[in-house]
């Protein structure tokens, strides 16, 4: 339960972080809050040659609300976002979901972008980023690009990040006027990873549900509101499409049932706060 | 750029319970081991060593955090409080510690240092918690002995006493 040896680089600016990633690629791991990387290091699931600490880069520290939404830098801790005064107004879905992320004692150091980088299929933050249509801002020595969350999460703990790229921030569109949202999660204990987690966003014209914990990445479905099919049928089809598997925590069948029931509850709650 | 080489020991300095300390650590050394083995501050316990149990909780720059999920080298320049820093003076326990004793909120004591550090911080920020909020916050800790009931009772009692005489610690 001790990490294998690595060099530790405390990057003083972005260029240094980019240089380290360009030089070491997959043999480098970025550390910010460390709440997902440290267990992986200690269990030796990863054995990087260098660990690059980005928490000393002032450029990554801020939460900025602008016309195009909210930018959350890679150095922003989950507790910081939870305490951000604009959260309930601009990002009500994250306001509802963040208390489910780990525990107060891990949110104090864990970052929003770190959770996105780790891409655990049952983690709450990737699920919300997908539901909200967020984009991930990646940068490297070569330049900068933004990838929609739907393309960023590619599978079990894998993302579209190239090995020389750093996640610099996530951009989340602000709350759409007249929309309602809700978040629900089922797990064995509060603070555990979700067995199933649901995020719903409802407007007058659309119903969107994103589900985590079932497939190998969070999955999103937009339901047509009046295609004549009742919602339950559409949810059932969605539940089957997620290809739920049995594991230690729950059977696939149980997960499907949670998607049907909790999915409906989440959508209804989102409707209520939309109304 | 500061680069600390694997396998070599590097000086790490921080403030521990108000006192400047320094010792040597390899980049891979966990803060738990640094506190216990290099600084001799063995009050902080190590349970799971991967962030699940909460035994190793300390306060880093004013917030409770898992010292097993932190590299010693990450805390260079930080301010750290551990269970050794709770008692206001030798021979006198803090209000919270005293409440733990009164309510038998510990049996083997393995989880206690971490829980005390979490609760000490929590009660300063939230002097009047509901039992529900308190239990949610305690969810970040595992205690295999007490069943949590006496821990909750001790924390609620300490919160009440601290509200009544806020100058106590
Ligand atoms: S030893 Fe750190 S959380 Fe268990
Ligand atoms: S008192 Fe033994 S684990 Fe809590």
Short mmCIF file of C-alpha atoms and ligand atoms in Angstrom, two decimals:
data_model
loop_
_atom_site.label_atom_id
_atom_site.label_comp_id
_atom_site.label_asym_id
_atom_site.label_seq_id
_atom_site.Cartn_x
_atom_site.Cartn_y
_atom_site.Cartn_z
CA UNK A 1 0.00 0.00 0.00
CA UNK A 2 2.87 2.38 -0.67
CA UNK A 3 3.38 4.04 -4.05
CA UNK A 4 6.28 2.91 -6.19
CA UNK A 5 9.02 5.46 -6.77
CA UNK A 6 8.49 8.49 -8.95
CA UNK A 7 9.99 11.91 -9.53
CA UNK A 8 7.85 14.78 -8.31
CA UNK A 9 7.64 17.92 -10.39
CA UNK A 10 6.03 20.98 -8.88
CA UNK A 11 5.10 22.90 -12.01
CA UNK A 12 5.44 26.66 -11.56
CA UNK A 13 3.58 27.56 -14.73
CA UNK A 14 1.58 25.93 -17.50
CA UNK A 15 4.58 25.61 -19.79
CA UNK A 16 6.39 23.46 -17.25
CA UNK A 17 3.39 21.18 -16.88
CA UNK A 18 3.09 20.91 -20.66
CA UNK A 19 6.81 20.17 -21.01
CA UNK A 20 6.65 17.38 -18.47
CA UNK A 21 3.64 15.82 -20.19
CA UNK A 22 5.26 16.17 -23.61
CA UNK A 23 8.43 14.51 -22.37
CA UNK A 24 6.88 11.66 -20.37
CA UNK A 25 3.47 11.10 -21.95
CA UNK A 26 1.83 8.10 -20.35
CA UNK A 27 4.66 7.77 -17.83
CA UNK A 28 3.50 11.03 -16.27
CA UNK A 29 0.50 11.48 -14.01
CA UNK A 30 -0.93 14.85 -13.08
CA UNK A 31 -1.77 15.37 -9.43
CA UNK A 32 -4.12 18.09 -8.27
CA UNK A 33 -6.12 17.22 -5.14
CA UNK A 34 -4.89 13.63 -5.36
CA UNK A 35 -8.10 12.04 -4.12
CA UNK A 36 -8.34 9.59 -7.01
CA UNK A 37 -4.68 9.39 -8.00
CA UNK A 38 -3.32 8.63 -4.54
CA UNK A 39 -5.26 5.36 -4.03
CA UNK A 40 -4.21 4.27 -7.54
CA UNK A 41 -0.58 5.05 -6.71
CA UNK A 42 -0.74 3.33 -3.34
CA UNK A 43 -2.35 0.21 -4.80
CA UNK A 44 0.17 0.42 -7.62
CA UNK A 45 -2.54 0.37 -10.24
CA UNK A 46 -0.45 3.11 -11.82
CA UNK A 47 3.33 3.41 -11.61
CA UNK A 48 4.26 6.69 -13.28
CA UNK A 49 7.86 7.83 -13.69
CA UNK A 50 6.88 11.39 -12.80
CA UNK A 51 4.02 12.97 -10.91
CA UNK A 52 3.31 16.55 -11.96
CA UNK A 53 1.74 18.74 -9.29
CA UNK A 54 -0.40 21.47 -10.85
CA UNK A 55 -1.80 22.96 -7.67
CA UNK A 56 0.72 25.80 -7.68
CA UNK A 57 -0.49 27.24 -10.97
CA UNK A 58 -2.52 30.37 -10.24
CA UNK A 59 -4.00 30.21 -13.76
CA UNK A 60 -5.93 27.07 -12.82
CA UNK A 61 -7.45 28.28 -9.58
CA UNK A 62 -10.57 30.21 -10.51
CA UNK A 63 -14.30 29.78 -11.01
CA UNK A 64 -15.43 32.34 -13.59
CA UNK A 65 -19.00 33.03 -14.59
CA UNK A 66 -19.33 34.75 -17.95
CA UNK A 67 -21.76 35.09 -20.81
CA UNK A 68 -20.92 31.63 -22.11
CA UNK A 69 -21.30 29.82 -18.85
CA UNK A 70 -19.03 28.90 -16.03
CA UNK A 71 -15.38 27.98 -16.30
CA UNK A 72 -13.99 25.85 -13.51
CA UNK A 73 -10.20 25.62 -13.49
CA UNK A 74 -8.31 22.40 -12.85
CA UNK A 75 -7.17 23.63 -9.44
CA UNK A 76 -10.70 24.19 -8.10
CA UNK A 77 -11.52 21.82 -5.28
CA UNK A 78 -14.95 20.24 -4.97
CA UNK A 79 -15.50 21.94 -1.60
CA UNK A 80 -14.62 25.28 -3.18
CA UNK A 81 -17.26 24.83 -5.86
CA UNK A 82 -19.79 23.70 -3.27
CA UNK A 83 -19.12 26.91 -1.33
CA UNK A 84 -19.27 29.13 -4.43
CA UNK A 85 -22.09 31.65 -3.89
CA UNK A 86 -23.29 31.38 -7.52
CA UNK A 87 -23.70 27.60 -7.44
CA UNK A 88 -27.42 27.29 -6.72
CA UNK A 89 -28.30 29.95 -9.28
CA UNK A 90 -26.00 29.00 -12.15
CA UNK A 91 -25.38 25.30 -11.60
CA UNK A 92 -28.32 23.87 -9.66
CA UNK A 93 -27.60 20.32 -10.85
CA UNK A 94 -24.08 20.38 -9.42
CA UNK A 95 -25.46 22.00 -6.31
CA UNK A 96 -27.63 18.92 -5.85
CA UNK A 97 -24.98 16.38 -6.87
CA UNK A 98 -21.80 17.63 -5.19
CA UNK A 99 -22.80 16.60 -1.66
CA UNK A 100 -22.84 13.03 -3.02
CA UNK A 101 -19.22 13.21 -4.16
CA UNK A 102 -17.11 11.31 -1.64
CA UNK A 103 -17.13 12.85 1.83
CA UNK A 104 -16.49 16.32 3.21
CA UNK A 105 -13.03 15.03 4.15
CA UNK A 106 -12.20 14.19 0.50
CA UNK A 107 -14.07 17.07 -1.18
CA UNK A 108 -11.79 19.36 0.80
CA UNK A 109 -8.92 18.38 -1.49
CA UNK A 110 -10.43 16.59 -4.49
CA UNK A 111 -10.92 18.72 -7.60
CA UNK A 112 -13.77 18.92 -10.08
CA UNK A 113 -11.47 18.38 -13.05
CA UNK A 114 -9.66 15.54 -11.30
CA UNK A 115 -12.89 13.60 -11.14
CA UNK A 116 -13.45 14.27 -14.84
CA UNK A 117 -9.91 13.09 -15.60
CA UNK A 118 -10.42 9.87 -13.63
CA UNK A 119 -13.69 9.16 -15.46
CA UNK A 120 -15.07 6.56 -13.11
CA UNK A 121 -18.32 5.35 -14.70
CA UNK A 122 -20.22 5.73 -11.42
CA UNK A 123 -18.80 9.10 -10.38
CA UNK A 124 -21.21 12.02 -10.04
CA UNK A 125 -19.16 14.80 -11.63
CA UNK A 126 -18.67 13.19 -15.07
CA UNK A 127 -22.38 12.37 -15.08
CA UNK A 128 -23.33 15.98 -14.43
CA UNK A 129 -20.85 17.30 -17.00
CA UNK A 130 -22.44 15.03 -19.58
CA UNK A 131 -26.01 16.00 -18.64
CA UNK A 132 -25.16 19.70 -18.73
CA UNK A 133 -23.43 19.59 -22.10
CA UNK A 134 -20.14 20.75 -20.61
CA UNK A 135 -16.92 20.90 -22.57
CA UNK A 136 -13.48 19.93 -21.34
CA UNK A 137 -10.64 22.34 -22.12
CA UNK A 138 -7.41 20.50 -22.91
CA UNK A 139 -4.07 22.08 -23.57
CA UNK A 140 -0.61 20.96 -24.53
CA UNK A 141 2.57 22.43 -25.96
CA UNK A 142 0.89 22.14 -29.35
CA UNK A 143 -2.21 24.15 -28.52
CA UNK A 144 -5.59 24.01 -27.01
CA UNK A 145 -8.91 22.35 -27.79
CA UNK A 146 -12.30 21.88 -26.27
CA UNK A 147 -14.01 18.50 -26.27
CA UNK A 148 -17.70 18.03 -25.47
CA UNK A 149 -18.26 15.78 -22.46
CA UNK A 150 -20.17 13.36 -24.70
CA UNK A 151 -16.97 12.74 -26.69
CA UNK A 152 -14.59 13.11 -23.77
CA UNK A 153 -15.75 10.12 -21.71
CA UNK A 154 -14.93 7.18 -23.91
CA UNK A 155 -15.21 4.22 -21.56
CA UNK A 156 -14.23 2.73 -18.22
CA UNK A 157 -11.79 5.27 -16.78
CA UNK A 158 -10.73 6.31 -20.24
CA UNK A 159 -11.09 9.69 -21.88
CA UNK A 160 -10.25 11.48 -25.09
CA UNK A 161 -7.33 13.25 -23.42
CA UNK A 162 -4.12 12.65 -25.37
CA UNK A 163 -1.15 11.65 -23.26
CA UNK A 164 0.55 15.03 -23.70
CA UNK A 165 -2.54 16.99 -22.75
CA UNK A 166 -3.52 18.64 -19.50
CA UNK A 167 -7.11 19.26 -18.48
CA UNK A 168 -7.09 22.96 -17.83
CA UNK A 169 -10.74 23.55 -17.07
CA UNK A 170 -14.30 22.48 -17.65
CA UNK A 171 -16.83 24.86 -19.17
CA UNK A 172 -20.44 24.42 -18.17
CA UNK A 173 -23.32 26.28 -19.81
CA UNK A 174 -25.25 28.26 -17.21
CA UNK A 175 -28.77 27.30 -16.24
CA UNK A 176 -31.19 27.70 -19.10
CA UNK A 177 -34.05 30.00 -18.17
CA UNK A 178 -37.16 27.97 -17.43
CA UNK A 179 -35.39 24.62 -17.05
CA UNK A 180 -35.61 22.34 -14.06
CA UNK A 181 -33.16 19.74 -12.89
CA UNK A 182 -32.77 17.00 -10.31
CA UNK A 183 -30.19 14.51 -9.13
CA UNK A 184 -30.70 11.18 -7.39
CA UNK A 185 -28.38 8.44 -6.39
CA UNK A 186 -28.62 4.98 -4.94
CA UNK A 187 -25.65 3.45 -3.15
CA UNK A 188 -25.03 1.22 -0.16
CA UNK A 189 -23.84 4.07 1.99
CA UNK A 190 -23.68 7.78 1.47
CA UNK A 191 -20.28 8.66 0.02
CA UNK A 192 -19.82 5.34 -1.76
CA UNK A 193 -19.70 5.26 -5.50
CA UNK A 194 -23.19 5.08 -6.96
CA UNK A 195 -24.81 1.79 -7.89
CA UNK A 196 -27.03 3.96 -10.08
CA UNK A 197 -27.06 7.76 -10.28
CA UNK A 198 -29.50 9.83 -12.32
CA UNK A 199 -29.40 13.45 -13.45
CA UNK A 200 -32.41 14.96 -15.21
CA UNK A 201 -32.86 18.29 -16.96
CA UNK A 202 -36.33 19.26 -18.12
CA UNK A 203 -37.52 22.22 -20.18
CA UNK A 204 -40.89 22.97 -21.76
CA UNK A 205 -39.69 21.21 -24.92
CA UNK A 206 -37.36 18.46 -23.72
CA UNK A 207 -36.65 15.78 -21.17
CA UNK A 208 -33.07 14.69 -20.67
CA UNK A 209 -31.85 11.91 -18.43
CA UNK A 210 -28.24 10.92 -17.81
CA UNK A 211 -27.38 7.73 -15.96
CA UNK A 212 -24.16 6.75 -14.24
CA UNK A 213 -23.03 3.52 -12.60
CA UNK A 214 -24.57 1.19 -15.18
CA UNK A 215 -22.65 1.29 -18.45
CA UNK A 216 -18.87 1.73 -18.70
CA UNK A 217 -19.36 5.50 -18.85
CA UNK A 218 -22.19 7.90 -18.06
CA UNK A 219 -24.89 7.74 -20.74
CA UNK A 220 -27.37 10.39 -21.81
CA UNK A 221 -30.75 10.11 -23.47
CA UNK A 222 -33.01 12.89 -24.71
CA UNK A 223 -36.62 11.81 -24.71
CA UNK A 224 -39.00 13.28 -27.22
CA UNK A 225 -41.83 14.66 -25.19
CA UNK A 226 -44.80 13.91 -27.37
CA UNK A 227 -43.90 11.07 -29.64
CA UNK A 228 -46.98 9.34 -28.28
CA UNK A 229 -45.00 6.81 -26.25
CA UNK A 230 -45.40 6.93 -22.51
CA UNK A 231 -42.28 7.78 -20.57
CA UNK A 232 -42.16 4.40 -18.84
CA UNK A 233 -41.73 2.59 -22.12
CA UNK A 234 -38.98 4.93 -23.21
CA UNK A 235 -37.24 4.48 -19.86
CA UNK A 236 -37.49 0.73 -20.17
CA UNK A 237 -35.88 0.82 -23.58
CA UNK A 238 -33.14 3.09 -22.21
CA UNK A 239 -32.57 0.76 -19.25
CA UNK A 240 -32.05 -2.21 -21.58
CA UNK A 241 -29.82 -0.22 -23.90
CA UNK A 242 -27.42 0.48 -21.04
CA UNK A 243 -26.35 -3.16 -21.08
CA UNK A 244 -26.18 -3.46 -17.29
CA UNK A 245 -23.94 -6.20 -15.89
CA UNK A 246 -23.94 -8.12 -12.65
CA UNK A 247 -21.19 -7.30 -10.21
CA UNK A 248 -20.40 -7.44 -6.52
CA UNK A 249 -22.72 -4.54 -5.74
CA UNK A 250 -25.86 -5.32 -7.72
CA UNK A 251 -27.21 -7.46 -10.52
CA UNK A 252 -27.83 -6.05 -13.97
CA UNK A 253 -31.54 -6.62 -13.49
CA UNK A 254 -31.53 -4.63 -10.27
CA UNK A 255 -29.72 -1.79 -11.99
CA UNK A 256 -32.24 -1.75 -14.82
CA UNK A 257 -35.04 -1.55 -12.31
CA UNK A 258 -33.29 1.38 -10.62
CA UNK A 259 -32.99 3.15 -13.96
CA UNK A 260 -36.73 2.72 -14.57
CA UNK A 261 -37.86 3.78 -11.10
CA UNK A 262 -35.26 6.29 -10.05
CA UNK A 263 -35.05 7.66 -13.59
CA UNK A 264 -38.76 8.41 -13.50
CA UNK A 265 -38.53 9.91 -9.99
CA UNK A 266 -35.64 12.12 -11.06
CA UNK A 267 -37.47 13.35 -14.15
CA UNK A 268 -40.57 14.06 -12.09
CA UNK A 269 -38.61 15.98 -9.53
CA UNK A 270 -36.97 18.02 -12.30
CA UNK A 271 -40.44 18.73 -13.70
CA UNK A 272 -41.63 19.92 -10.33
CA UNK A 273 -38.79 22.38 -9.96
CA UNK A 274 -39.33 23.45 -13.59
CA UNK A 275 -43.01 24.14 -12.95
CA UNK B 1 11.14 24.06 -11.88
CA UNK B 2 11.39 22.27 -8.56
CA UNK B 3 11.93 18.64 -9.35
CA UNK B 4 12.39 16.10 -6.59
CA UNK B 5 14.12 12.94 -7.70
CA UNK B 6 12.70 9.51 -6.95
CA UNK B 7 14.57 7.53 -4.33
CA UNK B 8 16.26 10.58 -2.87
CA UNK B 9 15.19 12.33 0.28
CA UNK B 10 14.17 15.96 0.17
CA UNK B 11 13.53 18.46 2.91
CA UNK B 12 9.86 19.13 3.62
CA UNK B 13 8.95 21.98 5.94
CA UNK B 14 5.58 22.88 7.35
CA UNK B 15 3.87 24.10 10.47
CA UNK B 16 2.70 21.28 12.71
CA UNK B 17 0.31 22.35 15.45
CA UNK B 18 1.73 25.85 15.34
CA UNK B 19 5.39 24.82 15.39
CA UNK B 20 7.74 24.95 12.40
CA UNK B 21 9.04 21.44 11.64
CA UNK B 22 11.12 19.86 8.92
CA UNK B 23 12.28 16.41 7.94
CA UNK B 24 13.29 14.39 4.90
CA UNK B 25 10.93 12.59 2.54
CA UNK B 26 11.13 10.71 -0.73
CA UNK B 27 8.60 12.02 -3.26
CA UNK B 28 6.46 8.91 -2.79
CA UNK B 29 6.21 9.20 0.99
CA UNK B 30 2.65 9.60 2.28
CA UNK B 31 1.93 12.37 4.74
CA UNK B 32 0.81 9.71 7.25
CA UNK B 33 4.24 8.07 7.24
CA UNK B 34 5.98 11.43 7.28
CA UNK B 35 4.07 12.49 10.39
CA UNK B 36 4.49 9.19 12.18
CA UNK B 37 7.95 8.00 11.18
CA UNK B 38 9.86 11.16 10.35
CA UNK B 39 8.30 13.60 12.81
CA UNK B 40 7.35 11.08 15.50
CA UNK B 41 3.78 12.38 15.64
CA UNK B 42 2.16 8.97 16.06
CA UNK B 43 -1.22 10.29 17.19
CA UNK B 44 -2.43 10.14 13.59
CA UNK B 45 -3.45 6.57 12.80
CA UNK B 46 -3.29 4.61 9.59
CA UNK B 47 -6.09 2.21 8.74
CA UNK B 48 -6.87 1.45 5.13
CA UNK B 49 -4.22 3.65 3.54
CA UNK B 50 -6.41 4.33 0.54
CA UNK B 51 -8.84 6.97 1.66
CA UNK B 52 -11.76 4.89 2.85
CA UNK B 53 -11.66 4.71 6.65
CA UNK B 54 -10.84 8.23 7.82
CA UNK B 55 -8.46 7.14 10.60
CA UNK B 56 -5.69 9.33 9.19
CA UNK B 57 -7.72 12.54 8.98
CA UNK B 58 -5.76 15.69 9.86
CA UNK B 59 -6.35 19.35 9.18
CA UNK B 60 -4.41 20.72 6.22
CA UNK B 61 -4.56 24.51 5.81
CA UNK B 62 -7.71 24.69 7.86
CA UNK B 63 -9.71 21.86 6.30
CA UNK B 64 -10.00 18.20 7.31
CA UNK B 65 -8.29 15.92 4.84
CA UNK B 66 -6.97 12.37 4.51
CA UNK B 67 -3.26 12.33 5.22
CA UNK B 68 -2.95 8.94 3.48
CA UNK B 69 -4.20 10.59 0.27
CA UNK B 70 -1.58 13.29 0.46
CA UNK B 71 2.09 13.19 -0.40
CA UNK B 72 4.37 14.71 2.19
CA UNK B 73 6.02 16.79 -0.55
CA UNK B 74 2.64 18.30 -1.47
CA UNK B 75 2.37 19.82 1.99
CA UNK B 76 5.60 21.80 1.90
CA UNK B 77 4.74 25.20 3.36
CA UNK B 78 1.32 24.09 4.62
CA UNK B 79 -0.13 24.42 8.07
CA UNK B 80 -1.09 21.07 9.57
CA UNK B 81 -2.96 20.22 12.74
CA UNK B 82 -3.06 16.76 14.21
CA UNK B 83 -4.65 15.23 17.29
CA UNK B 84 -1.55 16.20 19.28
CA UNK B 85 -2.60 19.82 18.81
CA UNK B 86 -6.11 19.50 20.26
CA UNK B 87 -5.45 19.68 23.99
CA UNK B 88 -5.22 23.33 25.08
CA UNK B 89 -2.43 22.59 27.56
CA UNK B 90 -0.64 19.56 28.96
CA UNK B 91 -2.87 17.69 31.37
CA UNK B 92 -6.11 19.21 30.07
CA UNK B 93 -8.27 17.78 27.30
CA UNK B 94 -10.26 19.87 24.83
CA UNK B 95 -14.01 20.14 25.32
CA UNK B 96 -14.55 17.66 22.49
CA UNK B 97 -11.97 15.19 23.82
CA UNK B 98 -13.47 15.46 27.30
CA UNK B 99 -16.92 14.73 25.86
CA UNK B 100 -15.52 11.64 24.09
CA UNK B 101 -14.24 10.40 27.43
CA UNK B 102 -17.51 11.10 29.25
CA UNK B 103 -19.63 9.36 26.62
CA UNK B 104 -17.29 6.41 26.07
CA UNK B 105 -17.07 7.46 22.43
CA UNK B 106 -14.03 5.29 21.90
CA UNK B 107 -13.20 1.69 22.59
CA UNK B 108 -10.06 0.58 20.78
CA UNK B 109 -9.38 4.19 19.82
CA UNK B 110 -8.13 3.41 16.35
CA UNK B 111 -10.60 5.68 14.60
CA UNK B 112 -10.58 8.34 17.30
CA UNK B 113 -7.79 10.68 16.23
CA UNK B 114 -9.29 11.07 12.77
CA UNK B 115 -12.81 11.56 14.05
CA UNK B 116 -11.65 14.14 16.57
CA UNK B 117 -9.85 16.12 13.88
CA UNK B 118 -12.92 16.08 11.63
CA UNK B 119 -15.32 17.03 14.40
CA UNK B 120 -13.08 19.70 15.87
CA UNK B 121 -13.02 21.44 12.52
CA UNK B 122 -16.71 20.84 11.86
CA UNK B 123 -17.91 22.23 15.19
CA UNK B 124 -15.94 25.40 14.68
CA UNK B 125 -17.68 25.96 11.35
CA UNK B 126 -21.08 24.63 12.40
CA UNK B 127 -21.56 25.25 16.13
CA UNK B 128 -25.18 24.15 16.08
CA UNK B 129 -25.48 21.02 13.94
CA UNK B 130 -28.53 18.81 13.71
CA UNK B 131 -27.90 15.16 14.46
CA UNK B 132 -28.63 14.38 10.83
CA UNK B 133 -25.98 16.80 9.54
CA UNK B 134 -23.52 15.51 12.06
CA UNK B 135 -24.07 11.91 11.02
CA UNK B 136 -23.66 12.83 7.39
CA UNK B 137 -20.34 14.46 8.20
CA UNK B 138 -19.29 11.43 10.27
CA UNK B 139 -20.01 9.30 7.19
CA UNK B 140 -16.41 10.00 6.20
CA UNK B 141 -15.20 7.81 9.06
CA UNK B 142 -15.41 4.15 9.92
CA UNK B 143 -15.55 2.98 13.52
CA UNK B 144 -15.60 -0.75 14.04
CA UNK B 145 -16.28 -0.65 17.80
CA UNK B 146 -18.78 1.87 19.05
CA UNK B 147 -21.68 1.74 16.60
CA UNK B 148 -21.37 5.55 16.41
CA UNK B 149 -24.11 6.26 18.97
CA UNK B 150 -21.74 7.44 21.72
CA UNK B 151 -19.67 9.39 19.17
CA UNK B 152 -22.74 11.31 18.05
CA UNK B 153 -23.76 11.87 21.67
CA UNK B 154 -20.30 13.16 22.55
CA UNK B 155 -20.23 15.52 19.58
CA UNK B 156 -23.68 16.91 20.31
CA UNK B 157 -22.74 17.37 23.95
CA UNK B 158 -19.48 19.11 23.02
CA UNK B 159 -21.32 21.35 20.57
CA UNK B 160 -23.74 22.40 23.32
CA UNK B 161 -20.97 23.11 25.81
CA UNK B 162 -18.99 25.10 23.26
CA UNK B 163 -22.08 27.18 22.45
CA UNK B 164 -22.66 27.86 26.12
CA UNK B 165 -19.09 28.94 26.82
CA UNK B 166 -17.52 29.80 23.46
CA UNK B 167 -14.21 30.80 24.98
CA UNK B 168 -13.48 27.17 25.88
CA UNK B 169 -11.58 25.01 23.46
S1 LIG C 1 -5.87 5.46 6.47
FE1 LIG C 1 -6.39 7.23 5.42
S2 LIG C 1 -8.47 6.95 5.04
FE2 LIG C 1 -7.92 5.06 5.94
S1 LIG C 2 -13.17 2.89 18.74
FE1 LIG C 2 -12.40 1.14 17.74
S2 LIG C 2 -12.66 1.67 15.66
FE2 LIG C 2 -13.65 3.31 16.65
#
